[in-house]
Coordinates of C-alpha atoms in Angstrom, one line a residue:
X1 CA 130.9 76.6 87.8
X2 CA 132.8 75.4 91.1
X3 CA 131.5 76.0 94.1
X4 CA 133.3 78.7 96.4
X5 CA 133.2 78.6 99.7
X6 CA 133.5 81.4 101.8
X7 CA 136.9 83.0 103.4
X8 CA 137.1 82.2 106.6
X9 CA 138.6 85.5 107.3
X10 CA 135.7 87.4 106.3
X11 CA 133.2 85.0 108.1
X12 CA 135.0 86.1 111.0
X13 CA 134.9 89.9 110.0
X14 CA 130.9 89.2 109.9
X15 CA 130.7 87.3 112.7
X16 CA 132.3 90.2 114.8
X17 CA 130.6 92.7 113.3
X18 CA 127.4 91.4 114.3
X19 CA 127.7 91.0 117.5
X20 CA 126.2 93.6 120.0
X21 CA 129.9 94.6 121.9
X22 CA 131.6 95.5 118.0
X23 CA 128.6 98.2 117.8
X24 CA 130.0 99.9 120.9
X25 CA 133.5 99.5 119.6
X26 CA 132.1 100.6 116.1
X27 CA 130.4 104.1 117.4
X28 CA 133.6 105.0 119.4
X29 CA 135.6 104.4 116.2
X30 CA 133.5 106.5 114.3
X31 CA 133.0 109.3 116.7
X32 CA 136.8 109.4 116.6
X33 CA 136.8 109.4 112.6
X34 CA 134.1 112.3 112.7
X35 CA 136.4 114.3 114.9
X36 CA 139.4 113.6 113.0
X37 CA 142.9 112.9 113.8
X38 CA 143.0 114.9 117.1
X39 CA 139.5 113.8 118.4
X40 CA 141.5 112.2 121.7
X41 CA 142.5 115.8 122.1
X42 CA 139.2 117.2 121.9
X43 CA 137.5 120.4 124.2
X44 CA 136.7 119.2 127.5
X45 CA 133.9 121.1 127.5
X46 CA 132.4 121.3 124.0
X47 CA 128.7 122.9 123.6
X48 CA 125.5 120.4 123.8
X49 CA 124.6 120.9 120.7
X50 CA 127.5 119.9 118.8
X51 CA 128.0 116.8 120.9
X52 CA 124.3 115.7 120.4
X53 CA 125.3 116.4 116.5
X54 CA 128.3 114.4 116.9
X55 CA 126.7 111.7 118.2
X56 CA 123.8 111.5 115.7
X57 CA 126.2 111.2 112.8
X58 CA 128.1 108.6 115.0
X59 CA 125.0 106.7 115.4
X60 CA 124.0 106.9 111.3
X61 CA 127.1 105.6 110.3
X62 CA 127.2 102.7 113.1
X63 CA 123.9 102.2 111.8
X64 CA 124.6 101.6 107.9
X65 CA 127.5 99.4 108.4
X66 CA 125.8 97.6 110.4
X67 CA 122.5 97.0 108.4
X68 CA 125.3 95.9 105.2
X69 CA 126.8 93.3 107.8
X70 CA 123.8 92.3 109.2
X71 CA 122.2 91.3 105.4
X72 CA 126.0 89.6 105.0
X73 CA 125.7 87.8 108.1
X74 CA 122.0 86.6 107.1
X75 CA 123.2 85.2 103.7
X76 CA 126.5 83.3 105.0
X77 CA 124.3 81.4 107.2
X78 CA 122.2 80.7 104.8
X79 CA 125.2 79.1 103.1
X80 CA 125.5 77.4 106.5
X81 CA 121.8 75.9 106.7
X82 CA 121.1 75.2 103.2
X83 CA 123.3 71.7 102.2
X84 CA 124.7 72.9 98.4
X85 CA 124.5 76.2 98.7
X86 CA 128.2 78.1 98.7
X87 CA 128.9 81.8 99.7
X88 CA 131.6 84.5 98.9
X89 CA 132.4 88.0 99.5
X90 CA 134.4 90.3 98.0
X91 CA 134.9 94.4 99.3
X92 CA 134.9 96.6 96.7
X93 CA 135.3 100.7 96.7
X94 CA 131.9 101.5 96.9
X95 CA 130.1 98.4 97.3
X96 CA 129.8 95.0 98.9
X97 CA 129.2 92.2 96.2
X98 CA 128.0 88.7 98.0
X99 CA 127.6 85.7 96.1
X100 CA 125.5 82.1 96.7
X101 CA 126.3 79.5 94.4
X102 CA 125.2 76.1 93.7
X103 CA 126.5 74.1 91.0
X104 CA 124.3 75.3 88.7
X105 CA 123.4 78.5 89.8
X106 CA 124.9 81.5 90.6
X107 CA 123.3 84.7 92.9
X108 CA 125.4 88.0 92.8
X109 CA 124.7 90.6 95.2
X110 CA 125.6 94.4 95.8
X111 CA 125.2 96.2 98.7
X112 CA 126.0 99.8 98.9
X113 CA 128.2 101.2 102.1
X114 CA 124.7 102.2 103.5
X115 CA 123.4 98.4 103.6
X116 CA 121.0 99.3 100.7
X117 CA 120.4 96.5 97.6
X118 CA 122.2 98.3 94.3
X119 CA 121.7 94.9 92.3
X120 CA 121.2 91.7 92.3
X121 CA 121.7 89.3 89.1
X122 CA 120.5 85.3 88.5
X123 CA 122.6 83.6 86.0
X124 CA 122.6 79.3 85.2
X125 CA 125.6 77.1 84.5
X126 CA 123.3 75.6 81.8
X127 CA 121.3 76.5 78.8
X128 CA 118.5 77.9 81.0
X129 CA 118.1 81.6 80.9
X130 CA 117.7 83.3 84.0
X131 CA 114.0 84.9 83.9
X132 CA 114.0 88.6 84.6
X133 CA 111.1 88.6 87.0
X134 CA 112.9 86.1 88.4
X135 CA 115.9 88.7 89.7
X136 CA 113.3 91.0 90.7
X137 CA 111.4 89.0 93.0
X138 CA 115.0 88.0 94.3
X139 CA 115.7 91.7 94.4
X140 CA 112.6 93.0 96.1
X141 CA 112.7 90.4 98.6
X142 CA 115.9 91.2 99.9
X143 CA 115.5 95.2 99.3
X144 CA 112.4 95.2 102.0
X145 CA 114.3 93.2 104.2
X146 CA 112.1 89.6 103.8
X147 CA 115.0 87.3 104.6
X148 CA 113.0 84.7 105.6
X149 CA 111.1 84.7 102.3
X150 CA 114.8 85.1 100.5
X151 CA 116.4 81.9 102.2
X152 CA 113.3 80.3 100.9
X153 CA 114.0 80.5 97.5
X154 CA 117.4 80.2 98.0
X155 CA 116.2 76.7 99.3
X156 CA 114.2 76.0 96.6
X157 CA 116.3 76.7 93.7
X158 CA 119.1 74.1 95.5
X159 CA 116.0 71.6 95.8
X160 CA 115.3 72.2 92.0
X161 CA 119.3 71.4 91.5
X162 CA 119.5 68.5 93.3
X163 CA 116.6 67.0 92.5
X164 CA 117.7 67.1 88.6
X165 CA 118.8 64.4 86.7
X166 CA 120.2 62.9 83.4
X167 CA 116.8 62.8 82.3
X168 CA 115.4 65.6 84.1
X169 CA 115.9 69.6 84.3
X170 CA 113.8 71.1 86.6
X171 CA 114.9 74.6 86.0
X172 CA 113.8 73.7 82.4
X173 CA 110.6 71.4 83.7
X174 CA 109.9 75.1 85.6
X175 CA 110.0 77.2 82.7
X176 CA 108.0 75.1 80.0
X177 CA 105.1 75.2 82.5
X178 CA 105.5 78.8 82.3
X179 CA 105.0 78.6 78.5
X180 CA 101.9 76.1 78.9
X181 CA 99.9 78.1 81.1
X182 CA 100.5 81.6 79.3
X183 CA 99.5 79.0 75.6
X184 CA 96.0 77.7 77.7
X185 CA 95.3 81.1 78.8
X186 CA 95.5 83.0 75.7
X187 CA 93.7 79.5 74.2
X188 CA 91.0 80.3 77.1
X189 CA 90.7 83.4 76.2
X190 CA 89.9 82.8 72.6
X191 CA 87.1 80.4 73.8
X192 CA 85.6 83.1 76.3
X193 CA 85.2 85.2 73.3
X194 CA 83.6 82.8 71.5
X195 CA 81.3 81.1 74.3
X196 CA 80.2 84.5 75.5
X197 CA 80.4 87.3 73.4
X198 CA 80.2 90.5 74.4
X199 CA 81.7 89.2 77.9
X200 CA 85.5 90.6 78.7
X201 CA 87.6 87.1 77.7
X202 CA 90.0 87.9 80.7
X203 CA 87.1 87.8 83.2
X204 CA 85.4 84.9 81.9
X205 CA 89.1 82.8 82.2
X206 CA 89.7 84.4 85.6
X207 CA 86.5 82.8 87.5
X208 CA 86.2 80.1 84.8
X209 CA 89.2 78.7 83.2
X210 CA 92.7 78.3 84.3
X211 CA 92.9 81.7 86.1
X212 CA 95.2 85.1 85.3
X213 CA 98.5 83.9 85.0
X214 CA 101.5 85.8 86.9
X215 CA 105.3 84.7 86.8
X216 CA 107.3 84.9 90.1
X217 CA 104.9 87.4 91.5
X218 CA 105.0 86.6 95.4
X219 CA 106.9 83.0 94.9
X220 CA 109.5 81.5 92.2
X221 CA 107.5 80.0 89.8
X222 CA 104.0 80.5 88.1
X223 CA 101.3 81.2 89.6
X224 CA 97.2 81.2 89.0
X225 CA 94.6 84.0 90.5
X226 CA 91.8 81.9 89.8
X227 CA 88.9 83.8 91.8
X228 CA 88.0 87.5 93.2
X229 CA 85.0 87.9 94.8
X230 CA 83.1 89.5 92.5
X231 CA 81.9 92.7 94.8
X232 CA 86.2 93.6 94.6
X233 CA 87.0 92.6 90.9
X234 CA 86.3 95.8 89.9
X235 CA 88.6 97.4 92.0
X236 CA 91.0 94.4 91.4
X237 CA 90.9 95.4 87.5
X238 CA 92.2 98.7 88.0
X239 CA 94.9 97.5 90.2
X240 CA 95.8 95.7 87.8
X241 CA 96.0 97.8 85.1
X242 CA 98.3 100.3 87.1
X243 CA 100.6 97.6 87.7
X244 CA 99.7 97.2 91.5
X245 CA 98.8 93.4 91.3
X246 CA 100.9 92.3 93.7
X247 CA 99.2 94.4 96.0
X248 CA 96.5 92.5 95.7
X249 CA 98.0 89.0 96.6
X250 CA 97.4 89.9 100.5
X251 CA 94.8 88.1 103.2
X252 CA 93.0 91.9 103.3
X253 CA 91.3 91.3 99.6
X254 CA 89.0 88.4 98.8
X255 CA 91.6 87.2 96.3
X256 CA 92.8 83.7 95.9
X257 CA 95.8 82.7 94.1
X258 CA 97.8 79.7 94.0
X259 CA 101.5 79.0 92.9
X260 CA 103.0 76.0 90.9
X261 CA 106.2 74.4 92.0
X262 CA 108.2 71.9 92.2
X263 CA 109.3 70.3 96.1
X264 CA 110.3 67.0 97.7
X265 CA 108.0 63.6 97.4
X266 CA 106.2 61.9 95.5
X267 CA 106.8 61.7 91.8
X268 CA 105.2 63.8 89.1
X269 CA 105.4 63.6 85.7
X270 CA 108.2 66.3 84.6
X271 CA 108.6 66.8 81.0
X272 CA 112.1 65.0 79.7
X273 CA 115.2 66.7 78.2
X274 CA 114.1 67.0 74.2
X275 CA 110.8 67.8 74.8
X276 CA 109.5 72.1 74.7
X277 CA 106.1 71.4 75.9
X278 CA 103.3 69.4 77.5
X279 CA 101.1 70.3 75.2
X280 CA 100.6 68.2 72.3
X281 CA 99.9 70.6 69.2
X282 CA 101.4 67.6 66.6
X283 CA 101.2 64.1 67.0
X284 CA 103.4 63.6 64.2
X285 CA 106.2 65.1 67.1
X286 CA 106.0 62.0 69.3
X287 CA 106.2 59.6 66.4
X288 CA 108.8 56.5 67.3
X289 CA 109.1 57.9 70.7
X290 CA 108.1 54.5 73.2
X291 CA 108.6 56.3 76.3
X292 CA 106.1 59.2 76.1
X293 CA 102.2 58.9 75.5
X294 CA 99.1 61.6 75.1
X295 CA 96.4 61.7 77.8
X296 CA 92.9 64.1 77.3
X297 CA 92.7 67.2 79.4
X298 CA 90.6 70.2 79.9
X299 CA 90.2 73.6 79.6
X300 CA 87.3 76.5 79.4
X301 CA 85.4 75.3 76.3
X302 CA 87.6 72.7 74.7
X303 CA 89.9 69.4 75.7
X304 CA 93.4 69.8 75.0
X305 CA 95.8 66.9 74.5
X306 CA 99.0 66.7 76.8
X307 CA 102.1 64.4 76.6
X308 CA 102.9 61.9 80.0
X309 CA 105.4 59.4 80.4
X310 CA 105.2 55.9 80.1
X311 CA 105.4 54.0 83.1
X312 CA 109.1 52.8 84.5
X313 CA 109.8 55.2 81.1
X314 CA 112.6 57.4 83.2
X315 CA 113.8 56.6 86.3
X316 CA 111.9 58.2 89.9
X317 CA 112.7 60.9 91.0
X318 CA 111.6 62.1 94.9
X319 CA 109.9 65.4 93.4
X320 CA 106.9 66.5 92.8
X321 CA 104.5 69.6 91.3
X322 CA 102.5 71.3 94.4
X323 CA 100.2 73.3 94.4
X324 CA 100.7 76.3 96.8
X325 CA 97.8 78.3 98.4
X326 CA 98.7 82.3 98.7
X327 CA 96.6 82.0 102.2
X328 CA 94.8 79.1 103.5
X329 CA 91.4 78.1 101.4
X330 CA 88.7 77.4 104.5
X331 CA 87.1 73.9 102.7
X332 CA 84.2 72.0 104.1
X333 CA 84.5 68.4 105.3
X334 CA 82.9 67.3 102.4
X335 CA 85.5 68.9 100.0
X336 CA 88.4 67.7 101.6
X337 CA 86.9 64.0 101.6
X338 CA 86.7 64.4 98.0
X339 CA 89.9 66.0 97.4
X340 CA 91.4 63.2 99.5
X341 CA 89.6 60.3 97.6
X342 CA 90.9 61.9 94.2
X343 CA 94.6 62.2 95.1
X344 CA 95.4 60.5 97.9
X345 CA 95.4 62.1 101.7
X346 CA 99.2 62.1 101.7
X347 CA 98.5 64.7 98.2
X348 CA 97.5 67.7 100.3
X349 CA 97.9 69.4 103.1
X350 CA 95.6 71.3 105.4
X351 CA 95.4 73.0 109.1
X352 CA 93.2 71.5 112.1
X353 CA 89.7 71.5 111.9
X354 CA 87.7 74.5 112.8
X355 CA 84.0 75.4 112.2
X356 CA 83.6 76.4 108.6
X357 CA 81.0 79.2 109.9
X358 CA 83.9 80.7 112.0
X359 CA 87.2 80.4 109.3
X360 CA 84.2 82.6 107.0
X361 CA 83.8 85.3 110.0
X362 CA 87.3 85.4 110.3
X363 CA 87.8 86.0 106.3
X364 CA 85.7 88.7 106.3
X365 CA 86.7 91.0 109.5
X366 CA 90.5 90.8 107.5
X367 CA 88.5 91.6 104.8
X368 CA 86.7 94.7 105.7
X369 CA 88.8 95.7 108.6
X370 CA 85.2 95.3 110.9
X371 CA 84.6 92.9 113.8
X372 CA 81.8 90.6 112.8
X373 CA 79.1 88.9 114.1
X374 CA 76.2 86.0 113.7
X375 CA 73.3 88.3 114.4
X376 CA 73.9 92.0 111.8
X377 CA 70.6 93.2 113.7
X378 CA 71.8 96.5 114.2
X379 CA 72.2 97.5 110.0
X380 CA 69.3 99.7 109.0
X381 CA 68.7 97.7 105.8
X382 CA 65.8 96.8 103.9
X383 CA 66.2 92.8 105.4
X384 CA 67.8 92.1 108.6
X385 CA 70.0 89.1 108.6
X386 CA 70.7 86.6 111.4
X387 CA 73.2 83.4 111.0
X388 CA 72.3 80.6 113.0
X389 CA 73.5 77.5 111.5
X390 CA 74.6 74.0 112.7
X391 CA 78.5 73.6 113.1
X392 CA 80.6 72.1 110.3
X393 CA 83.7 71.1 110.5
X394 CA 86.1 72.6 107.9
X395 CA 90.2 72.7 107.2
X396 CA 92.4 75.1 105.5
X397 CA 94.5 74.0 102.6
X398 CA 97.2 75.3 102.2
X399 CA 98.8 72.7 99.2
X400 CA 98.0 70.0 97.0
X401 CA 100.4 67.6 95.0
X402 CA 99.8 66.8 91.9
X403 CA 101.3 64.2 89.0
X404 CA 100.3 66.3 86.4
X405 CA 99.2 69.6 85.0
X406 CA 96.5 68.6 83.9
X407 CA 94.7 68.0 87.3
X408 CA 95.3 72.0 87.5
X409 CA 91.5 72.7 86.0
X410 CA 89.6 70.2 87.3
X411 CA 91.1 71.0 90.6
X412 CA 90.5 74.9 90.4
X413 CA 86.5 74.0 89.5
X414 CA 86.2 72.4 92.8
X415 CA 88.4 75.2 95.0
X416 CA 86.0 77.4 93.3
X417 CA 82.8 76.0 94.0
X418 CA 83.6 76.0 97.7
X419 CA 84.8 79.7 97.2
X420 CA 81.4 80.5 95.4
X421 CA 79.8 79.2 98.2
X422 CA 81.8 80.8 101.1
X423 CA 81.1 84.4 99.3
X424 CA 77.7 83.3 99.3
X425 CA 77.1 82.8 102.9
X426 CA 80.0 85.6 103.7
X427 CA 77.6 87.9 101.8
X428 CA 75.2 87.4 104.8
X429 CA 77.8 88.5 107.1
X430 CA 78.9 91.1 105.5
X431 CA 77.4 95.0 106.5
X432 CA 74.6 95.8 103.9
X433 CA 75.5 97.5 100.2
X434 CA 71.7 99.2 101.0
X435 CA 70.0 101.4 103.9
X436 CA 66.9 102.0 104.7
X437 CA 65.4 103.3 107.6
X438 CA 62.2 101.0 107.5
X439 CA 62.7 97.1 107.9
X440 CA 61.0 95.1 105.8
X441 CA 62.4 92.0 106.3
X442 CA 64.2 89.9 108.8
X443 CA 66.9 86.7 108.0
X444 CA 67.4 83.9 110.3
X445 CA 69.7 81.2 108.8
X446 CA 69.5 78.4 110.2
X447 CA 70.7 75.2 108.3
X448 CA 72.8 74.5 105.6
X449 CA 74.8 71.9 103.2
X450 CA 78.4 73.0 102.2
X451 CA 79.2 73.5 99.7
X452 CA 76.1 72.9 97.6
X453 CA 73.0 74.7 99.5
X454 CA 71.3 76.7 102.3
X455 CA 67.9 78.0 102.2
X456 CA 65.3 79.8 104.7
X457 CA 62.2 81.1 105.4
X458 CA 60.8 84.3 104.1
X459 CA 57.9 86.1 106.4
X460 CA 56.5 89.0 105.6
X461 CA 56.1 91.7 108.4
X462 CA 53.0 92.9 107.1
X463 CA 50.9 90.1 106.3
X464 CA 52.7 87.7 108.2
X465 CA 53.3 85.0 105.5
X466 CA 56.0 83.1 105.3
X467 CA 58.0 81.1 102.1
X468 CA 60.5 78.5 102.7
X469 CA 63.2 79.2 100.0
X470 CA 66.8 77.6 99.0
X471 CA 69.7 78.9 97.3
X472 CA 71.9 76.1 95.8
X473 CA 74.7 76.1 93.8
X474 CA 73.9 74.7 89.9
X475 CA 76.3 72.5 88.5
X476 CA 77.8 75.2 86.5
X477 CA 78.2 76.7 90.1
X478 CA 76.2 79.8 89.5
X479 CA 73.3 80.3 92.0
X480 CA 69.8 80.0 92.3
X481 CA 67.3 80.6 94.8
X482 CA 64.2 78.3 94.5
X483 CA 61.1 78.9 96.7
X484 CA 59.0 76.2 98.2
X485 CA 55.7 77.3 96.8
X486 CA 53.5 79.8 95.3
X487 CA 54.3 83.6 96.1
X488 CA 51.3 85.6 96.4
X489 CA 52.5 88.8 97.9
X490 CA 54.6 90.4 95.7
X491 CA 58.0 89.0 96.0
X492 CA 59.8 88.5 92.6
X493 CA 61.5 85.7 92.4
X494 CA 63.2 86.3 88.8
X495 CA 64.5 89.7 90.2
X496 CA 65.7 88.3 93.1
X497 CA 68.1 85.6 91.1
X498 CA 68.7 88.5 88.4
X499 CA 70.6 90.4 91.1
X500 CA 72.1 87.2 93.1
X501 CA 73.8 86.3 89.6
X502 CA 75.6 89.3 88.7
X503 CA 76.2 90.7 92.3
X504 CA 76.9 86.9 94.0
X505 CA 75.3 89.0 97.0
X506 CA 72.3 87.1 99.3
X507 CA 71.7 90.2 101.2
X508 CA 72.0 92.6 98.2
X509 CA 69.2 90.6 96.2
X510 CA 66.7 90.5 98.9
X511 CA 67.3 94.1 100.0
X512 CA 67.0 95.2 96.2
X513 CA 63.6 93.1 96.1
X514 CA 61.8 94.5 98.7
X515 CA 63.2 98.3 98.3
X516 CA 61.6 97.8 94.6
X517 CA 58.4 96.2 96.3
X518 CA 58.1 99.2 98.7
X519 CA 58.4 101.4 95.5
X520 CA 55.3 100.2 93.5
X521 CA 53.6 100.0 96.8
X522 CA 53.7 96.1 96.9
X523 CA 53.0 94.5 100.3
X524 CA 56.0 94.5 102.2
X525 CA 58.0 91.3 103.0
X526 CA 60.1 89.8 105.8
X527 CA 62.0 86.8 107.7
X528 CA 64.5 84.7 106.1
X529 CA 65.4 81.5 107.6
X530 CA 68.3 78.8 105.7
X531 CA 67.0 75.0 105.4
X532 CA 69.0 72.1 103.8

C-alpha cells in the first residue's frame, strides 16, 4: 500500500485547533450556535441561571472537540517523529477516521464528535494476519488516553518493518514465537502432570517452566508471568479466571512478567521465510537444507530440539530478541556478574546500583501500601524480627538480549532464584500473617549471601539457649533451614521447613513453630540472628 501523507490543510486545521487562543474563539462560536441565529441580539439582561446553563453547554462542547483534535494532533506528530510512519485524515458525518501507515502496515482510527475511540482496526500489506489482541491493546491504549504508550508501538511496529528483509519477516518472526511458546507451555504442562501428580500443571509451569503465556497483554508481542509470590497466587488465580489479568501486571502485586520482542542491535537468530516454527518436531523437515541446523534446549522435564541458522547462512540484520522486564527485577551483584559473563554486558540492561536490602523495602511498601522498616519490633507476633545485614550492592534489570529462544528457560531459572530469594528475605519484612500477645521469640538478621543463603541465631527467652541456623536456597531453589547443632528444647526443625516450603514465608514458619510449642507446653523459644 503507498504511503499517504497527510493534507497539509488539515494539519493546519489541527494545528489551530490546538492551540490555547482557537479554544476562546471556539467557546464564543458555540455559545453563539447554542443561542441560535439571533444570539448577537440576545436579552441584555438574561437571568443567572440560564447564562450559567449556557455557558456549561458552551464549555462541553468546546470540550469534545477539542479532546477529538487533541488525540488528532497527538497522532500527526507522531507521523512527524517516527521516520516511515505516514498519516491521513478524513471528516466524516459522524466520525473522525485517522490513519498511520507504513508500507506494510496500515492503522485506521475513529473518533466520535465527542473525542471518544469508536474503533480502531490493524491490517498488513502481506500475508500476516493482523492478531486481534493485537487491535485491542492498540484500542485500549488509545481509549484511556496512554499516548505515550500508543506512539511506542507505533514505533515499534515501523522498527519491525524496516528492519525486515528478503530473508526475514519480522511480523512473521513475531508471530511463530507466539505459536512456540503457547506449543512449550501446553508441552510443560503435560510434563507437570506427569512429574507431580496431583499438583495443578498450570502452577507447576508458572514458577517452574516457561511461565503463563499472554499475547499483547500490556506490550506488542508475547509475553511470560513467570513468578507470583506465592502468599498472592491465590488471589492471582482468581483474577485470572475473571479475566482481570491485566490487572495484575502492576508494581502493587508481587508479580513479575517479562515481554518478548524484537528492537535495534545485535543480531538474533530469526526464523527465515519457509520455515512455521523453531521447534524441530521432524528432522526429516530440514532434510537438504545447508543453511539451518538443530541445537538442544530445555524445558520443565524434557529437552526440546530447536532449528538455528548456520553461520554467514543469511545476511545480518541490526535486530535483535529482548527481553523486556514489566518493572525492574532488583538482582544482586552476583547475578548480574553472571548474567554478564553468560551474554555479554552489552546483552542487558540495568539501573544504578543501590543496596539490595533497600530495592527489597521498597518492593514491599508498593506492595502492601505500608511504610517499612529494618526493625518490625512493634508486631505482636509469636517471633519478633529485626534486619540488620551488611550492604550489598544490587541493580535493576530492566532487559536482556538474547540470540535465541532458547536462552528463555535457562534465563527465567536464574531471575527466579534471585526472586525466590528476595521473597524470602522480604518475608522478614513484611508485617506478620500471626499475633500473639506473648513473644516468644526475637530475630536479629545480621549477615547474608545473595542470592544463595542467610542464617541466624535462635535463643530461647526462657532458657536462654541459643542455635545458630541457615536457610539456603537448594539447587532446585526450594528452601531449607539447616541448624548448627543439636536442638534440645523443643524446636521442630522438620515443622519448621514443612511450613517454609509451602508458605515461602521465614517469619510464618517460625511463628507457626513456637505458637505449636506454646500449645503442648514445650519450652518457649527466641532470637534469631542471619549468618553467611
Amino acid at each position: 500500500m503507498p504511503p499517504a501523507p497527510p493534507p497539509a490543510v488539515h494539519a493546519a486545521a489541527i494545528a489551530a485547533g490546538a492551540a490555547s487562543a482557537s479554544a476562546n474563539a471556539i467557546v464564543s462560536a458555540t455559545f453563539a450556535a447554542t443561542n441560535g441565529a439571533g444570539a448577537a441580539a440576545a436579552p441584555a439582561a438574561p437571568a443567572s441561571n440560564n447564562i450559567r446553563g449556557k455557558i456549561a453547554e458552551c464549555l462541553a462542547v468546546a470540550e469534545r472537540f477539542l479532546k477529538r483534535e487533541f488525540v488528532a494532533d497527538r497522532l500527526l506528530r507522531m507521523s512527524e517523529e517516527i521516520p516511515g510512519l505516514f498519516f491521513h485524515s478524513e471528516d466524516g458525518d459522524n466520525a473522525l477516521t485517522l490513519t498511520l501507515n507504513g508500507n506494510v502496515f496500515v492503522v485506521d482510527v475513529e473518533l466520535l464528535e465527542n473525542g471518544d475511540v469508536a474503533h480502531l482496526k490493524l491490517s498488513f500489506a502481506s500475508e500476516v494476519q493482523a492478531d486481534k489482541s493485537a487491535e485491542q491493546l492498540l484500542f485500549t491504549m488509545l481509549r484511556d488516553n496512554h499516548l505515550d504508550e500508543f506512539h511506542n508501538a507505533m514505533n515499534t511496529l515501523m522498527f519491525w518493518e524496516k528492519a525486515s528483509s528478503h530473508a526475514f519477516d519480522l511480523f512473521d518472526v513475531m508471530r511463530v514465537l507466539g505459536e512456540d511458546l503457547e506449543k512449550i507451555s501446553a508441552m510443560e504442562r503435560r510434563n507437570a502432570a506427569a512429574l507431580a501428580p496431583g499438583s495443578d500443571p498450570s502452577a507447576v509451569v508458572l514458577t517452574e517452566g516457561h511461565g503463563l503465556v499472554l499475547t499483547n497483554m500490556r506490550k506488542l508481542g508475547p509475553s511470560l508471568v513467570f513468578w507470583v509470590n506465592s502468599g498472592f497466587r491465590k488471589r492471582f488465580e482468581e483474577e485470572s479466571a475473571r479475566g482481570r489479568i491485566s490487572e495484575m501486571l502492576s508494581d502493587e502485586f508481587p508479580v513479575w512478567w517479562l515481554t518478548l520482542t524484537i528492537g535495534e542491535g545485535g543480531s538474533s537468530q530469526f526464523i527465515p521465510k519457509g520455515l512455521s516454527s523453531y521447534i524441530v518436531d521432524d528432522f526429516q523437515s530440514l532434510v537438504g537444507n545447508d543453511r539451518c541446523e538443530v541445537i538442544s534446549g530445555t524445558l520443565l522435564g524434557a529437552d526440546l530440539n530447536f532449528v538455528t541458522l548456520k553461520q554467514s547462512a543469511y545476511p545480518a540484520v541490526n535486530a535483535s530478541f529482548y527481553l523486556e522486564m514489566g518493572r525492574a527485577i532488583p538482582l544482586s551483584s552476583t547475578v548480574v556478574g553472571t548474567l554478564r559473563v553468560s551474554l555479554t554486558s552489552e546483552a542487558l540492561s540495568t539501573g544504578p546500583a543501590r543496596d539490595l536490602l533497600d530495592c527489597l523495602l521498597d518492593l514491599s511498601a508498593k506492595e502492601t501500601s505500608t511504610p517499612l522498616s529494618r526493625n518490625l519490633a512493634l508486631y505482636k507476633s509469636p517471633v519478633q524480627f529485626d534486619v540488620s545485614v551488611p550492604p550489598h550492592p544490587a541493580m535493576g534489570l530492566t532487559f536482556v538480549r538474547i540470540q535465541h529462544i532458547c536462552q528463555i528457560f535457562l534465563l527465567l531459572k536464574i531471575l527466579r532464584r534471585q526472586l525466590i530469594f528476595n521473597d524470602l528475605v522480604q518475608s522478614c519484612l513484611l508485617p506478620p500473617t500471626e499475633s500473639s500477645e506473648e513473644l516468644m521469640a526475637a530475630v536479629s538478621i545480621d549477615d547474608w549471601t545473595p542470592p544463595d543463603s542467610f542464617g541466624g541465631t535462635l535463643t530461647s527467652l526462657l532458657s536462654g539457649q541459643q542455635h545458630r541456623f541457615l536457610v539456603r536456597l537448594e539447587a532446585d531453589n526450594k528452601p531449607n533451614v539447616v541448624f548448627g547443632g543439636p536442638l534440645d528444647d523443643g524446636i521442630d526443625a522438620d515443622a519448621i521447613n514443612s511450613v517454609l516450603q509451602s508458605t515461602m514465608n521465614v517469619r510464618t514458619a517460625f511463628d507457626r513453630a513456637f505458637q505449636q510449642m506454646k500449645m503442648d507446653e514445650t519450652p518457649l523459644l527466641a532470637a534469631v540472628d542471619v549468618m553467611e
